[in-house]
Amino acid sequence: MKVLIADTVLPVCADVLRRAGIEADHRPGISGNDLLKAVADIEGIVVRSDTRITDEVMRKAPKLRVVGRAGAGVDNVDVAAATKRGIVVMNAPGENTISAAEHTLSLLLALARQIPRADRSMRAGRWDRGQILGVELCGKTLGVLGLGKVGREVAARARAFGMDVIGYDPVLSEEVAARLGVTPVPIRAVYERSDFITLHLPLSDATRHLIGADELSRCKKGVRILNVARGGIIDETALHGALVSGHVAGAALDVFENEPPAGSPLLSLDTVILTPHLGASTQEAQEKVAVRIAEQIAAYLKDNLVINAVNVEGIDPRLLPILQPYRDLCERLGKLLSSLARGPVSEVNVEYSGSVQEYPMRPLTASFLKGFLQAKLSDPVNVVNALVLARDAGIRVLETRAAEPQDFTALISITLRGRDGTRVAAGALFGKREPRLVRLDEFHLDALPTGDMLIVSNDDRPGMVGRIGTAIGSASVNIAYLSLGRDRSGGHAIAVFNLDSPVPDDLLRQIGAIDGVLWAERVTL
């Protein structure tokens, strides 16, 4: 067995592999044709963030079984192509938590006391003691956006400085927040109340440019902002404008929309502290990830043990064809409820009834949690770690078996309980493969959980579906499928529209304003 270490990884990585009886070829900086030639006879490859493992690279590596990322993010690996080729992609999450948190605190202190500016002044031969005035951290409010592993460590250290820590996290329960000493607040309150704001969120469609001109205008005048998470969460153009105007007093950035940020106007501002993506750049963090990824690759190559995989999980191969449609259904239900749920969730109950009880429940529950948590957490979520991440977020996960369902041979029902009430969704397979949404809250229906969806709840009275449909048509959006349900005649009803294109913002607002509409949500599955 042979593993190629393609980036600059500490030598301990190769040492661990060799002790396991695996040949290790450490060739940092290898690229292009040299890389394509080097992968011809390898079974594993270790990368950091420089080497890109594309479909072309994998095509040239017929023996490749595992790609190991010495770190958390796998943006430089074509995970979809790897999955299609049966290649496990694994990472080493959490090993850089302390380093990233400490770097955040370093920037926080440097920003508060203008240390880089003072250093530049001294080196220029000046003694600007009277012109450089900082602020204390003690008594200030720190707003933490994202309370995953790094966010929690930052919060703990900020409290030691006497800061009042408030935070927003879409899945963290109030009980866990209380244990952390963090006051959970809506995201708008973070902007309005914080003296310092630090970001610890994943980059996704939902978080890209999460902080733009509108959000910055809501912040307190003189706010200071830090980002040691992912570039792109802050609209850098809007941030530059707010810094120039003086509304934002300062910023400290370790990550950027484009890395390196050549030509960025932020480079010219004295009120900005910039570091070149150093969050994980400590001796300790790099040693931890080097050892961890080597141990995981050795376990997989020698014992077929999958640890921290981002694209596969351990299931009996004989059950995969049977379980896959149920796993797909559960993940779709998770994404649906993730889009509809409001506020923190404290409990998830996954109820299995009928013939699905014959199969292992845990992979199906993990598939639901993957769909539910994926867009909400800063940590990578997959079916291997979904249950652990749910527990860390303070979500109690229950799995129950129920009696035979009346109308289905197999039924999976999900109940969410949280601060803002209860949400229920149930799904079944038609023809053993086609997923269906057969219940949403108190409504029974037959909906397709796929593609662009518009879900509308309204008073059950004549003309409602017509008015909603007319609004959709007027926006040049085509309806592909429609499912209806109601609790009783003259009560409340629900309509689930499958559409041929996404729901525009204006259309969603227009439908929400129709007399008799109780709520309207768009979902993409």
Coordinates of C-alpha atoms in Angstrom, one line a residue:
M1 CA 0.0 0.0 0.0
K2 CA 1.2 3.5 -0.9
V3 CA 0.1 7.0 0.1
L4 CA 1.2 10.2 -1.5
I5 CA 1.5 13.3 0.7
A6 CA 1.1 16.1 -1.8
D7 CA 1.2 19.2 0.3
T8 CA 3.4 20.6 3.1
V9 CA 2.4 18.4 6.0
L10 CA 4.5 17.8 9.1
P11 CA 6.8 14.7 8.8
V12 CA 4.9 13.0 11.6
C13 CA 2.2 12.2 9.0
A14 CA 4.6 10.0 7.0
D15 CA 6.0 8.5 10.2
V16 CA 2.5 7.3 11.4
L17 CA 1.8 5.8 8.0
R18 CA 5.1 4.0 7.8
R19 CA 4.7 2.6 11.3
A20 CA 1.4 1.1 10.1
G21 CA 3.3 -0.7 7.3
I22 CA 2.2 1.8 4.5
E23 CA 4.7 3.3 2.1
A24 CA 4.6 7.1 2.3
D25 CA 5.9 9.4 -0.5
H26 CA 6.1 13.0 0.7
R27 CA 6.3 15.4 -2.2
P28 CA 5.1 18.8 -1.1
G29 CA 4.3 21.2 -3.9
I30 CA 3.8 18.5 -6.6
S31 CA 1.3 19.6 -9.3
G32 CA 0.4 19.4 -12.9
N33 CA 1.8 16.5 -14.9
D34 CA 4.0 15.4 -12.1
L35 CA 1.0 14.9 -9.9
L36 CA -0.9 13.0 -12.6
K37 CA 2.1 10.7 -12.9
A38 CA 2.6 10.3 -9.2
V39 CA -1.0 9.1 -8.5
A40 CA -0.8 6.2 -10.9
D41 CA 0.0 3.6 -8.3
I42 CA -1.3 5.1 -5.0
E43 CA -4.2 3.9 -2.8
G44 CA -4.3 7.1 -0.7
I45 CA -3.4 10.7 -0.9
V46 CA -3.0 13.4 1.8
V47 CA -3.5 17.1 1.0
R48 CA -3.9 20.4 2.8
S49 CA -5.5 23.2 0.8
D50 CA -3.0 23.8 -2.0
T51 CA -3.3 20.6 -4.1
R52 CA -6.6 20.2 -5.9
I53 CA -7.9 16.6 -6.3
T54 CA -10.0 16.9 -9.4
D55 CA -11.9 14.2 -11.4
E56 CA -8.9 14.2 -13.8
V57 CA -6.5 13.4 -10.9
M58 CA -8.8 10.6 -9.7
R59 CA -9.1 9.3 -13.3
K60 CA -5.3 8.9 -13.4
A61 CA -5.4 7.0 -10.1
P62 CA -7.1 3.7 -10.7
K63 CA -6.0 2.3 -7.3
L64 CA -7.0 5.3 -5.3
R65 CA -9.3 4.4 -2.3
V66 CA -9.1 7.4 0.0
V67 CA -8.4 11.1 -0.1
G68 CA -7.4 12.6 3.3
R69 CA -7.6 16.3 4.0
A70 CA -5.2 17.4 6.8
G71 CA -7.7 19.9 8.1
A72 CA -11.5 20.5 7.9
G73 CA -12.5 22.0 4.6
V74 CA -12.6 19.8 1.5
D75 CA -13.2 22.6 -1.0
N76 CA -10.1 21.5 -3.0
V77 CA -11.5 18.0 -3.4
D78 CA -14.2 17.0 -6.0
V79 CA -16.2 15.1 -3.5
A80 CA -19.0 14.3 -5.9
A81 CA -16.5 12.8 -8.4
A82 CA -14.9 10.8 -5.6
T83 CA -18.2 9.4 -4.4
K84 CA -19.1 8.4 -7.9
R85 CA -15.8 6.6 -8.2
G86 CA -16.2 4.9 -4.8
I87 CA -13.3 6.9 -3.2
V88 CA -13.7 7.8 0.5
V89 CA -13.0 11.5 1.3
M90 CA -12.1 12.1 4.9
N91 CA -11.0 15.1 6.9
A92 CA -9.7 15.9 10.4
P93 CA -12.2 18.3 11.8
G94 CA -11.8 20.0 15.1
E95 CA -8.0 19.7 15.4
N96 CA -7.5 23.4 14.7
T97 CA -10.3 24.6 17.0
I98 CA -8.0 26.0 19.7
S99 CA -5.6 27.6 17.2
A100 CA -8.5 29.3 15.3
A101 CA -10.0 30.5 18.6
E102 CA -6.7 31.9 19.9
H103 CA -6.1 33.7 16.6
T104 CA -9.5 35.3 16.9
L105 CA -8.6 36.5 20.4
S106 CA -5.2 37.8 19.1
L107 CA -7.0 39.8 16.5
L108 CA -9.6 41.0 19.0
L109 CA -6.9 42.4 21.3
A110 CA -4.9 43.9 18.4
L111 CA -8.0 45.5 17.1
A112 CA -9.1 47.0 20.4
R113 CA -5.6 48.4 21.2
Q114 CA -4.6 49.3 17.6
I115 CA -1.3 47.3 18.1
P116 CA -0.4 47.0 14.4
R117 CA -0.8 50.8 13.9
A118 CA 1.4 51.4 16.9
D119 CA 4.0 49.0 15.6
R120 CA 4.1 50.7 12.2
S121 CA 4.4 54.1 13.9
M122 CA 7.3 53.1 16.0
R123 CA 9.2 51.6 13.0
A124 CA 8.6 54.8 11.1
G125 CA 10.5 56.6 13.9
R126 CA 7.4 58.3 15.5
W127 CA 6.2 58.3 19.1
D128 CA 2.4 58.6 18.6
R129 CA 1.5 57.8 22.2
G130 CA -1.1 60.6 22.4
Q131 CA -2.7 59.8 19.0
I132 CA -3.3 56.0 19.4
L133 CA -6.2 55.5 21.7
G134 CA -7.7 52.0 22.2
V135 CA -10.7 50.6 24.0
E136 CA -11.0 48.0 26.8
L137 CA -12.7 44.7 26.3
C138 CA -14.0 44.5 29.8
G139 CA -17.6 45.5 29.9
K140 CA -18.0 45.4 26.1
T141 CA -20.5 43.2 24.3
L142 CA -19.2 40.5 22.0
G143 CA -21.6 39.2 19.4
V144 CA -20.7 35.7 18.2
L145 CA -22.3 34.5 14.9
G146 CA -22.0 30.7 14.9
L147 CA -21.5 28.8 18.2
G148 CA -19.9 25.7 16.9
K149 CA -16.6 24.4 18.3
V150 CA -14.5 27.6 17.5
G151 CA -17.3 30.0 18.4
R152 CA -17.7 28.3 21.8
E153 CA -14.0 28.5 22.6
V154 CA -13.9 32.2 21.6
A155 CA -16.9 32.9 23.8
A156 CA -15.2 31.2 26.8
R157 CA -12.1 33.3 26.4
A158 CA -14.0 36.5 25.8
R159 CA -15.9 36.0 29.1
A160 CA -12.5 35.7 30.8
F161 CA -11.8 39.2 29.7
G162 CA -15.0 40.4 31.3
M163 CA -17.0 40.7 28.1
D164 CA -20.7 40.2 27.9
V165 CA -21.2 37.5 25.2
I166 CA -24.3 37.3 23.1
G167 CA -24.7 34.9 20.2
Y168 CA -26.8 33.7 17.3
D169 CA -26.8 30.1 16.2
P170 CA -29.7 28.5 14.2
V171 CA -29.6 25.2 16.1
L172 CA -28.1 25.9 19.5
S173 CA -30.6 25.2 22.3
E174 CA -31.1 27.7 25.2
E175 CA -29.9 25.1 27.6
V176 CA -26.6 24.6 25.9
A177 CA -26.2 28.4 25.5
A178 CA -26.7 28.8 29.2
R179 CA -24.0 26.3 30.0
L180 CA -21.7 28.3 27.7
G181 CA -22.5 31.5 29.4
V182 CA -23.8 33.0 26.2
T183 CA -27.1 34.9 25.9
P184 CA -28.9 33.6 22.7
V185 CA -30.4 36.4 20.7
P186 CA -31.9 36.8 17.2
I187 CA -29.3 37.7 14.6
R188 CA -30.7 41.3 14.3
A189 CA -30.0 41.8 18.0
V190 CA -26.3 40.8 17.5
Y191 CA -26.0 43.6 15.0
E192 CA -27.8 46.2 17.1
R193 CA -26.2 45.4 20.5
S194 CA -22.6 44.3 19.9
D195 CA -19.5 46.4 20.3
F196 CA -17.5 43.6 18.6
I197 CA -18.8 41.0 16.2
T198 CA -16.9 37.8 15.4
L199 CA -17.9 35.3 12.7
H200 CA -17.7 31.5 13.0
L201 CA -20.1 30.3 10.3
P202 CA -19.8 28.1 7.3
L203 CA -19.8 29.6 3.8
S204 CA -23.0 28.6 2.0
D205 CA -25.6 30.2 -0.2
A206 CA -27.4 31.3 3.0
T207 CA -24.4 32.9 4.6
R208 CA -22.7 34.4 1.5
H209 CA -22.6 38.2 2.1
L210 CA -24.6 37.6 5.3
I211 CA -23.1 40.9 6.5
G212 CA -23.7 43.5 3.8
A213 CA -24.6 47.2 3.6
D214 CA -28.0 46.8 5.3
E215 CA -26.6 44.7 8.2
L216 CA -23.7 47.1 8.7
S217 CA -26.1 50.0 8.9
R218 CA -28.0 48.3 11.7
C219 CA -24.8 47.9 13.8
K220 CA -23.8 50.3 16.5
K221 CA -21.7 53.2 15.3
G222 CA -18.1 52.2 16.2
V223 CA -18.6 48.5 16.0
R224 CA -15.5 46.3 15.3
I225 CA -15.8 43.2 13.1
L226 CA -13.7 40.0 12.9
N227 CA -13.7 37.1 10.5
V228 CA -11.6 34.1 11.1
A229 CA -14.2 31.7 9.5
R230 CA -14.6 31.8 5.7
G231 CA -14.1 34.6 3.1
G232 CA -17.3 35.7 1.5
I233 CA -19.5 35.9 4.6
I234 CA -18.8 39.6 4.7
D235 CA -19.5 41.8 1.6
E236 CA -16.0 43.3 1.5
T237 CA -17.1 46.2 -0.7
A238 CA -19.8 47.1 1.8
L239 CA -17.3 46.7 4.7
H240 CA -14.9 49.1 3.0
G241 CA -17.6 51.7 2.6
A242 CA -18.6 51.4 6.3
L243 CA -15.0 51.7 7.4
V244 CA -14.3 54.8 5.3
S245 CA -17.5 56.4 6.6
G246 CA -16.4 55.7 10.2
H247 CA -19.6 53.8 11.0
V248 CA -17.4 50.7 11.5
A249 CA -14.4 51.6 13.7
G250 CA -12.2 48.7 12.6
A251 CA -12.1 45.2 11.2
A252 CA -9.7 42.2 11.5
L253 CA -9.8 39.6 8.7
D254 CA -8.0 36.3 8.3
V255 CA -10.0 35.1 5.3
F256 CA -11.1 36.8 2.1
E257 CA -13.5 36.4 -0.8
N258 CA -10.4 36.0 -3.1
E259 CA -7.2 34.6 -1.6
P260 CA -4.8 36.3 -1.8
P261 CA -6.9 39.5 -1.8
A262 CA -4.8 41.3 -4.5
G263 CA -6.1 44.7 -5.3
S264 CA -8.6 44.8 -2.4
P265 CA -9.3 48.3 -1.2
L266 CA -9.2 47.0 2.3
L267 CA -5.4 46.7 2.0
S268 CA -5.1 50.5 2.1
L269 CA -7.0 51.1 5.3
D270 CA -5.2 51.6 8.6
T271 CA -8.3 50.6 10.5
V272 CA -8.1 47.0 9.1
I273 CA -5.9 44.2 10.4
L274 CA -5.2 41.5 7.8
T275 CA -3.6 38.1 8.2
P276 CA -3.1 35.5 5.4
H277 CA -5.5 32.8 6.5
L278 CA -3.5 31.8 9.6
G279 CA -6.3 30.5 11.8
A280 CA -4.9 26.9 11.8
S281 CA -1.3 27.8 11.4
T282 CA 0.2 26.7 14.6
Q283 CA 2.7 23.9 15.3
E284 CA 0.2 22.2 17.5
A285 CA -2.7 22.3 15.1
Q286 CA -0.6 21.1 12.2
E287 CA 0.8 18.2 14.2
K288 CA -2.7 17.2 15.4
V289 CA -4.1 17.1 11.8
A290 CA -1.1 15.3 10.4
V291 CA -1.4 12.5 13.0
R292 CA -5.1 12.3 12.8
I293 CA -5.4 12.0 9.0
A294 CA -2.6 9.5 8.9
E295 CA -4.3 7.3 11.6
Q296 CA -7.6 7.5 9.7
I297 CA -6.1 6.6 6.4
A298 CA -4.2 3.7 7.9
A299 CA -7.4 2.4 9.6
Y300 CA -9.3 2.5 6.3
L301 CA -6.6 1.0 4.1
K302 CA -5.8 -1.8 6.5
D303 CA -9.2 -2.5 8.3
N304 CA -11.8 -0.8 6.0
L305 CA -12.7 1.4 9.0
V306 CA -14.3 4.7 7.9
I307 CA -13.7 7.6 10.3
N308 CA -14.6 11.3 9.6
A309 CA -15.7 10.6 6.1
V310 CA -17.6 13.3 4.3
N311 CA -19.2 11.2 1.6
V312 CA -19.8 7.7 2.9
E313 CA -20.8 5.8 6.0
G314 CA -20.4 2.3 7.3
I315 CA -23.4 0.2 6.1
D316 CA -23.6 -3.4 5.1
P317 CA -23.1 -3.3 1.3
R318 CA -25.9 -5.8 0.9
L319 CA -28.4 -3.3 2.4
L320 CA -27.3 -0.3 0.4
P321 CA -29.7 -0.8 -2.6
I322 CA -32.6 -1.2 -0.2
L323 CA -31.7 1.6 2.2
Q324 CA -30.7 4.2 -0.3
P325 CA -34.3 5.3 -1.2
Y326 CA -35.2 5.6 2.5
R327 CA -31.9 7.6 3.2
D328 CA -32.8 9.9 0.4
L329 CA -36.3 10.4 1.8
C330 CA -35.0 11.1 5.3
E331 CA -32.5 13.7 4.0
R332 CA -35.2 15.4 2.0
L333 CA -37.4 15.6 5.1
G334 CA -34.5 17.0 7.0
K335 CA -33.9 19.8 4.5
L336 CA -37.6 20.5 4.4
L337 CA -37.9 20.9 8.1
S338 CA -34.7 22.8 8.3
S339 CA -36.2 25.4 6.0
L340 CA -39.5 25.6 7.9
A341 CA -38.3 25.4 11.5
R342 CA -38.2 28.6 13.4
G343 CA -35.9 29.1 16.5
P344 CA -33.7 26.5 18.3
V345 CA -34.8 22.9 18.3
S346 CA -34.4 20.9 21.5
E347 CA -35.8 17.5 20.4
V348 CA -36.1 15.4 17.3
N349 CA -38.2 12.3 17.3
V350 CA -37.9 10.0 14.3
E351 CA -40.7 7.4 14.3
Y352 CA -40.4 4.3 12.1
S353 CA -43.5 2.2 11.3
G354 CA -44.2 -0.7 9.0
S355 CA -41.7 -2.6 7.0
V356 CA -38.9 0.0 7.4
Q357 CA -38.5 -1.3 10.9
E358 CA -36.7 -4.3 9.5
Y359 CA -33.7 -2.2 8.6
P360 CA -31.1 -0.3 10.8
M361 CA -32.6 2.9 12.0
R362 CA -29.4 4.8 12.8
P363 CA -28.3 5.4 9.1
L364 CA -31.7 6.8 8.3
T365 CA -31.8 9.0 11.4
A366 CA -28.3 10.2 10.5
S367 CA -29.5 11.0 6.9
F368 CA -32.3 13.1 8.3
L369 CA -30.0 15.0 10.7
K370 CA -27.5 15.5 7.8
G371 CA -30.3 17.2 5.8
F372 CA -31.5 19.2 8.8
L373 CA -28.2 20.4 10.1
Q374 CA -26.2 20.9 6.9
A375 CA -27.1 24.5 6.3
K376 CA -27.1 25.5 9.9
L377 CA -23.7 24.4 11.3
S378 CA -20.1 25.7 10.7
D379 CA -18.8 22.2 11.0
P380 CA -19.0 19.9 8.0
V381 CA -22.0 17.6 8.5
N382 CA -22.3 14.0 7.1
V383 CA -24.0 10.9 8.2
V384 CA -21.0 9.9 10.3
N385 CA -21.0 12.9 12.5
A386 CA -24.6 14.2 12.3
L387 CA -25.7 12.5 15.6
V388 CA -22.7 13.9 17.5
L389 CA -23.2 17.4 16.1
A390 CA -26.9 17.3 17.0
R391 CA -26.0 16.3 20.6
D392 CA -23.4 19.0 20.8
A393 CA -26.0 21.5 19.7
G394 CA -28.2 20.4 22.6
I395 CA -30.7 18.5 20.4
R396 CA -32.1 15.3 21.9
V397 CA -32.6 12.7 19.2
L398 CA -35.2 9.9 19.8
E399 CA -35.8 6.9 17.6
T400 CA -39.0 5.0 18.1
R401 CA -40.8 2.1 16.5
A402 CA -44.6 2.4 16.0
A403 CA -47.4 0.1 15.1
E404 CA -48.3 -0.7 11.5
P405 CA -49.4 2.5 9.6
Q406 CA -52.9 2.4 8.4
D407 CA -52.3 3.7 4.9
F408 CA -48.7 2.8 4.1
T409 CA -46.5 -0.3 4.2
A410 CA -43.7 1.9 5.6
L411 CA -43.8 5.4 7.1
I412 CA -41.2 7.7 8.6
S413 CA -42.5 10.5 10.7
I414 CA -40.4 13.3 12.1
T415 CA -41.4 15.5 15.0
L416 CA -39.4 18.6 16.0
R417 CA -39.9 20.3 19.3
G418 CA -38.3 23.6 20.2
R419 CA -38.8 27.1 21.7
D420 CA -41.3 28.0 19.0
G421 CA -43.4 24.9 19.1
T422 CA -43.7 21.7 17.2
R423 CA -43.3 20.8 13.5
V424 CA -44.2 17.4 12.0
A425 CA -43.4 15.9 8.6
A426 CA -43.9 12.4 7.4
G427 CA -42.8 10.6 4.3
A428 CA -43.3 7.3 2.5
L429 CA -42.0 5.6 -0.6
F430 CA -44.3 5.0 -3.5
G431 CA -43.3 1.9 -5.6
K432 CA -40.5 1.4 -3.1
R433 CA -38.4 4.2 -4.6
E434 CA -40.3 7.4 -5.2
P435 CA -40.3 9.7 -2.1
R436 CA -43.5 11.4 -1.1
L437 CA -44.4 14.0 1.6
V438 CA -47.6 12.6 3.1
R439 CA -48.0 14.8 6.1
L440 CA -46.9 18.3 7.1
D441 CA -48.0 19.4 10.6
E442 CA -51.7 18.6 10.9
F443 CA -52.3 18.3 7.1
H444 CA -52.3 15.1 5.2
L445 CA -51.3 15.3 1.5
D446 CA -49.4 13.7 -1.3
A447 CA -46.6 16.0 -2.3
L448 CA -43.3 15.6 -4.1
P449 CA -40.3 16.6 -1.9
T450 CA -38.1 17.7 -4.8
G451 CA -36.8 20.8 -6.6
D452 CA -38.2 24.3 -6.1
M453 CA -41.2 24.2 -3.8
L454 CA -43.6 26.9 -2.5
I455 CA -45.6 25.9 0.6
V456 CA -48.6 28.1 1.5
S457 CA -50.9 27.8 4.5
N458 CA -54.2 29.6 4.2
D459 CA -57.8 29.8 5.4
D460 CA -59.9 27.1 3.8
R461 CA -62.3 29.2 1.7
P462 CA -63.2 29.5 -2.0
G463 CA -60.8 31.1 -4.4
M464 CA -57.6 30.9 -2.3
V465 CA -55.8 28.4 -4.6
G466 CA -56.8 30.4 -7.6
R467 CA -55.5 33.7 -6.2
I468 CA -52.2 32.0 -5.3
G469 CA -51.9 30.3 -8.6
T470 CA -52.6 33.5 -10.5
A471 CA -49.8 35.3 -8.6
I472 CA -47.4 32.5 -9.5
G473 CA -48.4 32.6 -13.1
S474 CA -48.1 36.4 -13.2
A475 CA -44.5 36.1 -12.1
S476 CA -43.9 33.8 -15.1
V477 CA -43.3 30.8 -12.8
N478 CA -44.7 27.5 -14.1
I479 CA -46.4 25.1 -11.7
A480 CA -45.3 21.5 -12.3
Y481 CA -47.3 19.7 -9.5
L482 CA -49.7 20.7 -6.8
S483 CA -50.8 18.9 -3.7
L484 CA -53.5 20.1 -1.3
G485 CA -54.6 19.3 2.2
R486 CA -56.8 20.7 4.9
D487 CA -57.6 20.0 8.6
R488 CA -61.4 20.4 8.1
S489 CA -63.9 22.2 5.9
G490 CA -63.7 25.9 6.5
G491 CA -60.7 25.6 8.7
H492 CA -57.1 25.8 7.6
A493 CA -55.6 24.4 4.4
I494 CA -52.1 23.9 2.9
A495 CA -50.9 23.9 -0.7
V496 CA -47.5 22.5 -1.8
F497 CA -46.5 23.8 -5.3
N498 CA -43.6 22.1 -7.2
L499 CA -42.3 24.8 -9.6
D500 CA -40.1 24.8 -12.7
S501 CA -38.0 27.7 -11.3
P502 CA -37.1 29.3 -8.0
V503 CA -39.6 31.6 -6.1
P504 CA -38.5 35.2 -6.5
D505 CA -38.5 37.4 -3.4
D506 CA -41.2 39.7 -4.8
L507 CA -43.5 36.7 -5.5
L508 CA -43.1 35.4 -1.9
R509 CA -43.9 38.8 -0.5
Q510 CA -46.9 39.1 -2.8
I511 CA -48.3 35.7 -1.8
G512 CA -47.8 36.4 1.9
A513 CA -49.8 39.6 1.5
I514 CA -52.9 37.8 0.0
D515 CA -55.9 38.1 2.3
G516 CA -56.4 34.7 4.0
V517 CA -52.8 33.5 3.6
L518 CA -51.4 32.5 7.0
W519 CA -47.8 31.9 5.9
A520 CA -45.7 31.1 2.8
E521 CA -42.3 29.5 2.6
R522 CA -40.0 28.6 -0.3
V523 CA -38.0 25.4 -0.1
T524 CA -35.4 24.0 -2.5
L525 CA -34.6 20.2 -2.3

